[in-house]
């Protein structure tokens, strides 16, 4: 079965091709059904490959598949190759599995959209690109998938491009990711200069040929790349604006693809990070700072999807924190658990938006549990998971990160536990505003306006909310189940223990916290107590009141004014520079140089033209004078010779 690994990528690509050729003829809902079928088939093949990999008896289960030689140029020999091990297989399973559920959900959510087939065309290509990224056997194949998910995110974020806000959000995502990609490309060049190969196995086997300073430079350049893709400080603002895309896109980006790419890449290059403590510590600090900042912003957001977006940024920060501590398994555990509960939360938010006829303002919701019981129950499971309330999966996954952080960097643990408290609070705020309190959706006055970027949302009283159709609620139930029970992966004696599956990939590079049982119990009690206390605080504050200006200060609502800062430092100066180039450099320097050269030739031509009189006597005179000058020159040479 391992030799069929290529089908995992090929099936979504075939789905993309079918949509490209026949999508409009298939129409709604057939195009969605076909697209979902191809992703589901890829998931089934992934299960088969996983079971086959389990049969490999080796300290580290691996399988390589070279499809063809892609770039055979002197020492640059790049193969279009696939590499399967427990790390890539873990990624593949949740990418294909959750993407299948999101595609199924999208059949109902996107019903009636005029570009229905195009949506599924992009979605299939998005999943295929992510699979190329995680299965690539070398940095260049990974980079192809990296760019693929970036391109698809641009198309999907700006899917409703007739809205200025959506078009701008797509461009913003594109620009921020291109900034990060510069770092990734420079890292690739630096690796090849030192190792003369881009294959992961070759790079890791030749680390002794790379100086410590160069290893640190490579790691930090790759960190720049993942800052863009995984939305870390300072390249995180694009992810909140990416909520302009359809909600299934948000779920796909946040749960199964794209933003997890950076976490995967850092885990994949763990030998490099182990060889550079400076780079690892930098990653941990970036992760802790991002987790904290994003959590504070989420506490005051009014758009239901933006709360979840900043929540993702914060959770990714936890994953970076774990990676920086060398706790790669903890990062992967949180990534898998996050895929389940964040996919659930986004699809639940989509169900709310669908039931409220495109309303996203939390202040215009309320009491939805009475009208959308399935959405409420499943969303509540996701809420308790991300809040890390025991015994749900988030408690185990986040606790694993915090335990390792306590052992490695106690100061960063303090940041992490404060962030955990805020996470429990802002998710309780979101749930209280959306599902409890009075029916604010029926009130056409007294609501707080969203910023201009969300002016397309409803402005008056909406009709009564309704539960979503079964094709949208079935994925909610499935994700709710796995989100609730995913904590079983933390149990070392469990058959499904994540540690026993992926630990061999990292070997001695994996951090061992060496905590006593008393310390682990104490940390677990602290984690659980913080989660429960701040869930209760959030519920008490927000289930009956929708306005608390003292807790929703402008500084947080405007995301620490980061967008304004970037606009002042980069946006406006760039605009002025572009205007100067257009008004001065282009017409006066560039066009001036071109026109000056043309004028010089025109002037010289005008002078030479005067010598062409058309009179034979002038030409004879010229010939005679020339002959005399030549003879004079020759006589002079003979005389002095």
mmCIF file of N, CA and C in Angstrom, residues 82 142 153 162 184 243 246 279 311 358 377 401 416 456 470 492 514 567 619:
data_model
loop_
_atom_site.group_PDB
_atom_site.id
_atom_site.type_symbol
_atom_site.label_atom_id
_atom_site.label_comp_id
_atom_site.label_asym_id
_atom_site.label_seq_id
_atom_site.Cartn_x
_atom_site.Cartn_y
_atom_site.Cartn_z
ATOM 1 N N UNK A 82 8.494 11.847 -2.519
ATOM 2 C CA UNK A 82 7.598 11.852 -1.367
ATOM 3 C C UNK A 82 8.278 11.129 -0.211
ATOM 4 N N UNK A 142 8.617 20.916 -0.870
ATOM 5 C CA UNK A 142 7.856 21.568 0.199
ATOM 6 C C UNK A 142 7.497 22.994 -0.187
ATOM 7 N N UNK A 153 -5.043 30.434 -0.970
ATOM 8 C CA UNK A 153 -5.610 31.267 0.088
ATOM 9 C C UNK A 153 -5.983 32.638 -0.464
ATOM 10 N N UNK A 162 -16.116 41.027 -5.289
ATOM 11 C CA UNK A 162 -16.883 42.234 -5.604
ATOM 12 C C UNK A 162 -17.032 43.130 -4.379
ATOM 13 N N UNK A 184 12.127 32.153 3.477
ATOM 14 C CA UNK A 184 12.168 30.731 3.119
ATOM 15 C C UNK A 184 13.133 30.508 1.952
ATOM 16 N N UNK A 243 -10.855 36.498 7.291
ATOM 17 C CA UNK A 243 -12.216 36.073 7.602
ATOM 18 C C UNK A 243 -13.229 36.589 6.581
ATOM 19 N N UNK A 246 -15.457 32.910 2.561
ATOM 20 C CA UNK A 246 -16.525 32.056 3.090
ATOM 21 C C UNK A 246 -16.051 31.289 4.323
ATOM 22 N N UNK A 279 18.317 29.956 17.986
ATOM 23 C CA UNK A 279 17.133 29.977 17.128
ATOM 24 C C UNK A 279 15.933 29.386 17.856
ATOM 25 N N UNK A 311 -7.926 33.744 18.043
ATOM 26 C CA UNK A 311 -7.733 32.549 18.849
ATOM 27 C C UNK A 311 -6.759 31.598 18.165
ATOM 28 N N UNK A 358 -26.296 35.629 7.345
ATOM 29 C CA UNK A 358 -25.021 36.328 7.108
ATOM 30 C C UNK A 358 -24.654 37.346 8.182
ATOM 31 N N UNK A 377 -24.933 22.772 21.032
ATOM 32 C CA UNK A 377 -24.319 21.652 21.754
ATOM 33 C C UNK A 377 -22.921 21.366 21.209
ATOM 34 N N UNK A 401 1.985 21.321 26.561
ATOM 35 C CA UNK A 401 2.838 22.453 26.176
ATOM 36 C C UNK A 401 3.330 23.199 27.412
ATOM 37 N N UNK A 416 2.361 31.874 29.285
ATOM 38 C CA UNK A 416 1.459 30.855 28.768
ATOM 39 C C UNK A 416 0.231 30.651 29.630
ATOM 40 N N UNK A 456 -20.845 45.288 5.315
ATOM 41 C CA UNK A 456 -21.746 44.513 4.469
ATOM 42 C C UNK A 456 -22.665 43.613 5.281
ATOM 43 N N UNK A 470 -28.921 19.048 7.586
ATOM 44 C CA UNK A 470 -28.150 17.911 8.077
ATOM 45 C C UNK A 470 -26.755 17.848 7.475
ATOM 46 N N UNK A 492 -0.103 7.610 27.747
ATOM 47 C CA UNK A 492 1.066 6.869 27.256
ATOM 48 C C UNK A 492 0.773 5.389 27.043
ATOM 49 N N UNK A 514 11.577 15.949 32.493
ATOM 50 C CA UNK A 514 11.995 15.317 33.753
ATOM 51 C C UNK A 514 11.278 15.926 34.965
ATOM 52 N N UNK A 567 0.639 50.839 8.603
ATOM 53 C CA UNK A 567 0.241 51.802 7.580
ATOM 54 C C UNK A 567 1.111 53.060 7.665
ATOM 55 N N UNK A 619 30.724 66.842 -53.496
ATOM 56 C CA UNK A 619 31.244 65.509 -53.202
ATOM 57 C C UNK A 619 32.668 65.359 -53.727
#
